[in-house]
Each structure stands twice: as structure tokens, then as C-alpha cells.
Amino acid sequence: MDSGAVYRERLADFITRLGALKEEHCTAPVHRQQCNPVERRVQEVKKALRAKAFDNPRRWDQHLPEVLFALRTRENAATGTSPSRLLLGRQLARPGGWAVPYQCQPAPEERDERAPVHFQPGDRVMVRERRQAAGNFKRTWVGPYPVVHVEGEGVYVVNRDGTQYPFHVDE
């Protein structure tokens, strides 16, 4: 969506020339994709679709209902409840959910206390694809590729298509 940046810039220049605004008081440019809650939700949808359409990115539209259902029933950190509960006053029943006993998910603190990941030479690992081709739903992770040797704490050299590259465990 066009936010009229050209017109806002012209207006700021005009006001500066009049002397009503000093340049040092201008604010830094805003990154709308990060500040706008709608854009953040769009990024969440795209991330989930990328994960679901991993094998066939061209068929992303088939995964949209499932992704939207998951996002609408997931608890929001800001509100402490799911969007469906806020809108309907109750949690949506998951398809087939009435036949499956309820299981508690581990608390975020418990998930963060996982043991550190260590790989040995010969282990096969997935690596993040940095050179993504055009398209929103292309694969983010590729592989698996064999670990050649351990470079340092959390850094592994991986043989990727005949060439050795260092990767950090967070990548």
C-alpha cells in the first residue's frame, strides 16, 4: 500500500523552508513492515505458509485455511488469549479435537532450557538457504548435508554440494 512518502517529504521540505521545522527535529524513517501490526500478521502468515508449503511452494493456497486456523487459535502474547476467544468468547474446536485428550504444552521457559545442540563429523544437518529465489514461499532450509568437522563452539563446516561452508548452529 502506498503511504504517500513523496508527498510527506515535500511537505516536510516546505515546512523546513518556512522555518517552522528544524531539520534536526525530524524523526527517523519508520519501517512500516515492523511497526504496523497488520504487516506483522502478514509476516506470520507468510512464515507459516513457507513452512507448510515446503515441498511444493506453488501450492501454498491449499495450506491457507489450516494456517489461518492455527493463527486464529494460537494465544497472543499481548492479549494473553487467542483471537478466536476474543471474538467468539470461546476457543474454536479443532477438527477431531474432541476425540484427542488434552495435553499441556511446555512453558516457554522449559522450551528455552533445552540442551545445547552438538553435531559430530558425519552427522547430516539442514542449513538455512540465504540465496532465495524469487517468490515468497520458497524453501528456507535445505539439505541435509554432512558435517565435515567442528570449527568451534556452535560452528560447523558443512559439505554443501562439494563445497565446504562454515555454519553457526543458529543458522
mmCIF file of C-alpha atoms in Angstrom:
data_model
loop_
_atom_site.group_PDB
_atom_site.id
_atom_site.type_symbol
_atom_site.label_atom_id
_atom_site.label_comp_id
_atom_site.label_asym_id
_atom_site.label_seq_id
_atom_site.Cartn_x
_atom_site.Cartn_y
_atom_site.Cartn_z
ATOM 1 C CA MET A 1 0.000 0.000 0.000
ATOM 2 C CA ASP A 2 1.324 3.452 -0.888
ATOM 3 C CA SER A 3 1.697 5.682 2.166
ATOM 4 C CA GLY A 4 2.428 8.845 0.186
ATOM 5 C CA ALA A 5 6.049 9.190 1.266
ATOM 6 C CA VAL A 6 6.819 11.564 -1.616
ATOM 7 C CA TYR A 7 4.078 13.977 -0.536
ATOM 8 C CA ARG A 8 5.083 13.804 3.139
ATOM 9 C CA GLU A 9 8.693 14.517 2.166
ATOM 10 C CA ARG A 10 7.657 17.534 0.074
ATOM 11 C CA LEU A 11 5.530 18.837 2.949
ATOM 12 C CA ALA A 12 8.422 18.458 5.411
ATOM 13 C CA ASP A 13 10.750 20.278 2.985
ATOM 14 C CA PHE A 14 8.215 23.095 2.593
ATOM 15 C CA ILE A 15 7.748 23.472 6.357
ATOM 16 C CA THR A 16 11.528 23.396 6.876
ATOM 17 C CA ARG A 17 11.980 26.183 4.313
ATOM 18 C CA LEU A 18 9.372 28.276 6.142
ATOM 19 C CA GLY A 19 11.461 27.932 9.294
ATOM 20 C CA ALA A 20 8.699 26.254 11.296
ATOM 21 C CA LEU A 21 10.612 22.988 11.474
ATOM 22 C CA LYS A 22 14.291 22.462 12.063
ATOM 23 C CA GLU A 23 15.877 19.501 10.322
ATOM 24 C CA GLU A 24 17.472 18.139 13.488
ATOM 25 C CA HIS A 25 13.986 17.620 14.965
ATOM 26 C CA CYS A 26 12.832 15.314 12.180
ATOM 27 C CA THR A 27 12.178 11.748 13.153
ATOM 28 C CA ALA A 28 13.959 8.746 11.711
ATOM 29 C CA PRO A 29 12.207 6.910 8.885
ATOM 30 C CA VAL A 30 9.734 4.310 10.058
ATOM 31 C CA HIS A 31 9.951 0.736 8.799
ATOM 32 C CA ARG A 32 6.264 0.085 8.252
ATOM 33 C CA GLN A 33 6.745 -3.685 7.931
ATOM 34 C CA GLN A 34 7.991 -3.837 11.518
ATOM 35 C CA CYS A 35 5.775 -1.209 13.176
ATOM 36 C CA ASN A 36 2.409 -1.932 11.616
ATOM 37 C CA PRO A 37 0.520 -4.751 13.405
ATOM 38 C CA VAL A 38 -1.158 -5.755 10.136
ATOM 39 C CA GLU A 39 2.225 -6.149 8.435
ATOM 40 C CA ARG A 40 3.442 -8.256 11.369
ATOM 41 C CA ARG A 41 0.438 -10.560 10.934
ATOM 42 C CA VAL A 42 1.129 -10.804 7.200
ATOM 43 C CA GLN A 43 4.709 -11.838 8.021
ATOM 44 C CA GLU A 44 3.367 -14.510 10.417
ATOM 45 C CA VAL A 45 1.057 -15.877 7.710
ATOM 46 C CA LYS A 46 3.892 -15.923 5.160
ATOM 47 C CA LYS A 47 6.243 -17.666 7.592
ATOM 48 C CA ALA A 48 3.653 -20.345 8.381
ATOM 49 C CA LEU A 49 2.820 -20.842 4.690
ATOM 50 C CA ARG A 50 6.524 -21.149 3.894
ATOM 51 C CA ALA A 51 6.781 -23.945 6.471
ATOM 52 C CA LYS A 52 3.627 -25.745 5.290
ATOM 53 C CA ALA A 53 4.360 -25.401 1.553
ATOM 54 C CA PHE A 54 7.960 -26.557 1.965
ATOM 55 C CA ASP A 55 7.718 -29.387 -0.572
ATOM 56 C CA ASN A 56 5.594 -27.560 -3.139
ATOM 57 C CA PRO A 57 5.692 -23.740 -2.842
ATOM 58 C CA ARG A 58 3.360 -23.262 -5.815
ATOM 59 C CA ARG A 59 0.513 -24.954 -3.887
ATOM 60 C CA TRP A 60 0.651 -22.532 -0.914
ATOM 61 C CA ASP A 61 -3.029 -21.655 -1.308
ATOM 62 C CA GLN A 62 -4.069 -25.175 -0.273
ATOM 63 C CA HIS A 63 -2.464 -24.611 3.142
ATOM 64 C CA LEU A 64 -4.033 -21.200 3.788
ATOM 65 C CA PRO A 65 -7.147 -22.412 5.722
ATOM 66 C CA GLU A 66 -5.014 -24.566 8.030
ATOM 67 C CA VAL A 67 -2.509 -21.761 8.634
ATOM 68 C CA LEU A 68 -5.226 -19.182 9.342
ATOM 69 C CA PHE A 69 -6.969 -21.567 11.736
ATOM 70 C CA ALA A 70 -3.706 -22.131 13.611
ATOM 71 C CA LEU A 71 -3.000 -18.398 13.876
ATOM 72 C CA ARG A 72 -6.548 -17.614 14.998
ATOM 73 C CA THR A 73 -6.498 -20.244 17.744
ATOM 74 C CA ARG A 74 -2.970 -19.516 18.991
ATOM 75 C CA GLU A 75 -2.607 -17.499 22.195
ATOM 76 C CA ASN A 76 -1.427 -13.947 21.581
ATOM 77 C CA ALA A 77 1.365 -12.742 23.891
ATOM 78 C CA ALA A 78 -0.020 -9.185 24.072
ATOM 79 C CA THR A 79 -3.618 -10.123 24.950
ATOM 80 C CA GLY A 80 -2.961 -13.411 26.740
ATOM 81 C CA THR A 81 -5.713 -15.124 24.768
ATOM 82 C CA SER A 82 -6.421 -16.249 21.218
ATOM 83 C CA PRO A 83 -8.124 -14.043 18.602
ATOM 84 C CA SER A 84 -10.949 -16.584 18.290
ATOM 85 C CA ARG A 85 -11.613 -16.462 22.054
ATOM 86 C CA LEU A 86 -11.670 -12.648 21.973
ATOM 87 C CA LEU A 87 -14.076 -12.599 19.044
ATOM 88 C CA LEU A 88 -16.346 -15.543 19.920
ATOM 89 C CA GLY A 89 -15.901 -15.822 23.688
ATOM 90 C CA ARG A 90 -14.696 -19.418 23.397
ATOM 91 C CA GLN A 91 -11.875 -21.395 21.865
ATOM 92 C CA LEU A 92 -12.609 -22.942 18.468
ATOM 93 C CA ALA A 93 -12.850 -26.717 18.423
ATOM 94 C CA ARG A 94 -10.095 -28.231 16.364
ATOM 95 C CA PRO A 95 -11.168 -30.754 13.723
ATOM 96 C CA GLY A 96 -11.158 -34.105 15.505
ATOM 97 C CA GLY A 97 -10.021 -32.377 18.694
ATOM 98 C CA TRP A 98 -12.907 -33.757 20.750
ATOM 99 C CA ALA A 99 -11.511 -37.285 20.308
ATOM 100 C CA VAL A 100 -7.959 -36.428 21.424
ATOM 101 C CA PRO A 101 -7.155 -35.944 25.121
ATOM 102 C CA TYR A 102 -5.799 -32.517 26.066
ATOM 103 C CA GLN A 103 -2.033 -32.228 26.526
ATOM 104 C CA CYS A 104 -0.303 -29.269 28.131
ATOM 105 C CA GLN A 105 2.365 -27.605 26.049
ATOM 106 C CA PRO A 106 5.665 -26.939 27.796
ATOM 107 C CA ALA A 107 6.027 -23.416 29.146
ATOM 108 C CA PRO A 108 8.298 -21.087 27.151
ATOM 109 C CA GLU A 109 10.877 -21.237 29.951
ATOM 110 C CA GLU A 110 11.020 -25.033 29.655
ATOM 111 C CA ARG A 111 11.465 -24.831 25.890
ATOM 112 C CA ASP A 112 14.313 -22.337 26.341
ATOM 113 C CA GLU A 113 16.086 -24.695 28.750
ATOM 114 C CA ARG A 114 16.721 -27.299 26.070
ATOM 115 C CA ALA A 115 20.122 -28.896 25.963
ATOM 116 C CA PRO A 116 22.527 -27.234 23.535
ATOM 117 C CA VAL A 117 22.791 -28.870 20.131
ATOM 118 C CA HIS A 118 26.067 -30.607 19.269
ATOM 119 C CA PHE A 119 26.897 -32.323 15.992
ATOM 120 C CA GLN A 120 29.688 -34.721 15.121
ATOM 121 C CA PRO A 121 31.507 -35.129 11.799
ATOM 122 C CA GLY A 122 29.312 -37.265 9.570
ATOM 123 C CA ASP A 123 26.012 -36.023 11.058
ATOM 124 C CA ARG A 124 23.595 -34.712 8.442
ATOM 125 C CA VAL A 125 22.133 -31.249 9.077
ATOM 126 C CA MET A 126 19.736 -28.800 7.441
ATOM 127 C CA VAL A 127 21.110 -25.319 6.661
ATOM 128 C CA ARG A 128 19.352 -22.012 6.043
ATOM 129 C CA GLU A 129 19.085 -21.016 2.383
ATOM 130 C CA ARG A 130 20.368 -17.442 2.169
ATOM 131 C CA ARG A 131 20.202 -17.129 -1.623
ATOM 132 C CA GLN A 132 16.451 -17.422 -2.042
ATOM 133 C CA ALA A 133 14.972 -17.324 -5.499
ATOM 134 C CA ALA A 134 12.053 -15.044 -6.266
ATOM 135 C CA GLY A 135 8.833 -15.977 -4.526
ATOM 136 C CA ASN A 136 7.550 -15.700 -1.000
ATOM 137 C CA PHE A 137 7.199 -19.382 -0.235
ATOM 138 C CA LYS A 138 10.495 -20.819 -1.368
ATOM 139 C CA ARG A 139 12.354 -23.160 0.958
ATOM 140 C CA THR A 140 14.132 -21.550 3.888
ATOM 141 C CA TRP A 141 16.027 -24.705 4.888
ATOM 142 C CA VAL A 142 17.870 -27.050 2.532
ATOM 143 C CA GLY A 143 19.754 -30.271 2.980
ATOM 144 C CA PRO A 144 20.521 -32.439 4.771
ATOM 145 C CA TYR A 145 24.266 -32.006 4.283
ATOM 146 C CA PRO A 146 27.080 -33.826 6.105
ATOM 147 C CA VAL A 147 29.120 -32.108 8.821
ATOM 148 C CA VAL A 148 32.813 -32.255 7.831
ATOM 149 C CA HIS A 149 34.326 -31.036 11.096
ATOM 150 C CA VAL A 150 33.686 -28.849 14.135
ATOM 151 C CA GLU A 151 35.183 -25.373 13.715
ATOM 152 C CA GLY A 152 34.417 -24.010 17.183
ATOM 153 C CA GLU A 153 31.640 -23.534 19.733
ATOM 154 C CA GLY A 154 28.474 -23.935 17.671
ATOM 155 C CA VAL A 155 30.293 -23.530 14.331
ATOM 156 C CA TYR A 156 30.357 -26.470 11.944
ATOM 157 C CA VAL A 157 31.869 -26.884 8.496
ATOM 158 C CA VAL A 158 29.291 -28.465 6.191
ATOM 159 C CA ASN A 159 29.888 -30.042 2.776
ATOM 160 C CA ARG A 160 27.248 -28.430 0.601
ATOM 161 C CA ASP A 161 27.246 -29.781 -2.938
ATOM 162 C CA GLY A 162 31.005 -30.387 -2.962
ATOM 163 C CA THR A 163 31.992 -27.083 -1.338
ATOM 164 C CA GLN A 164 32.700 -26.660 2.366
ATOM 165 C CA TYR A 165 30.978 -23.790 4.190
ATOM 166 C CA PRO A 166 31.041 -22.828 7.875
ATOM 167 C CA PHE A 167 27.621 -22.536 9.554
ATOM 168 C CA HIS A 168 26.657 -21.468 13.049
ATOM 169 C CA VAL A 169 24.207 -23.713 14.888
ATOM 170 C CA ASP A 170 21.650 -20.846 14.957
ATOM 171 C CA GLU A 171 21.706 -20.628 11.166
#
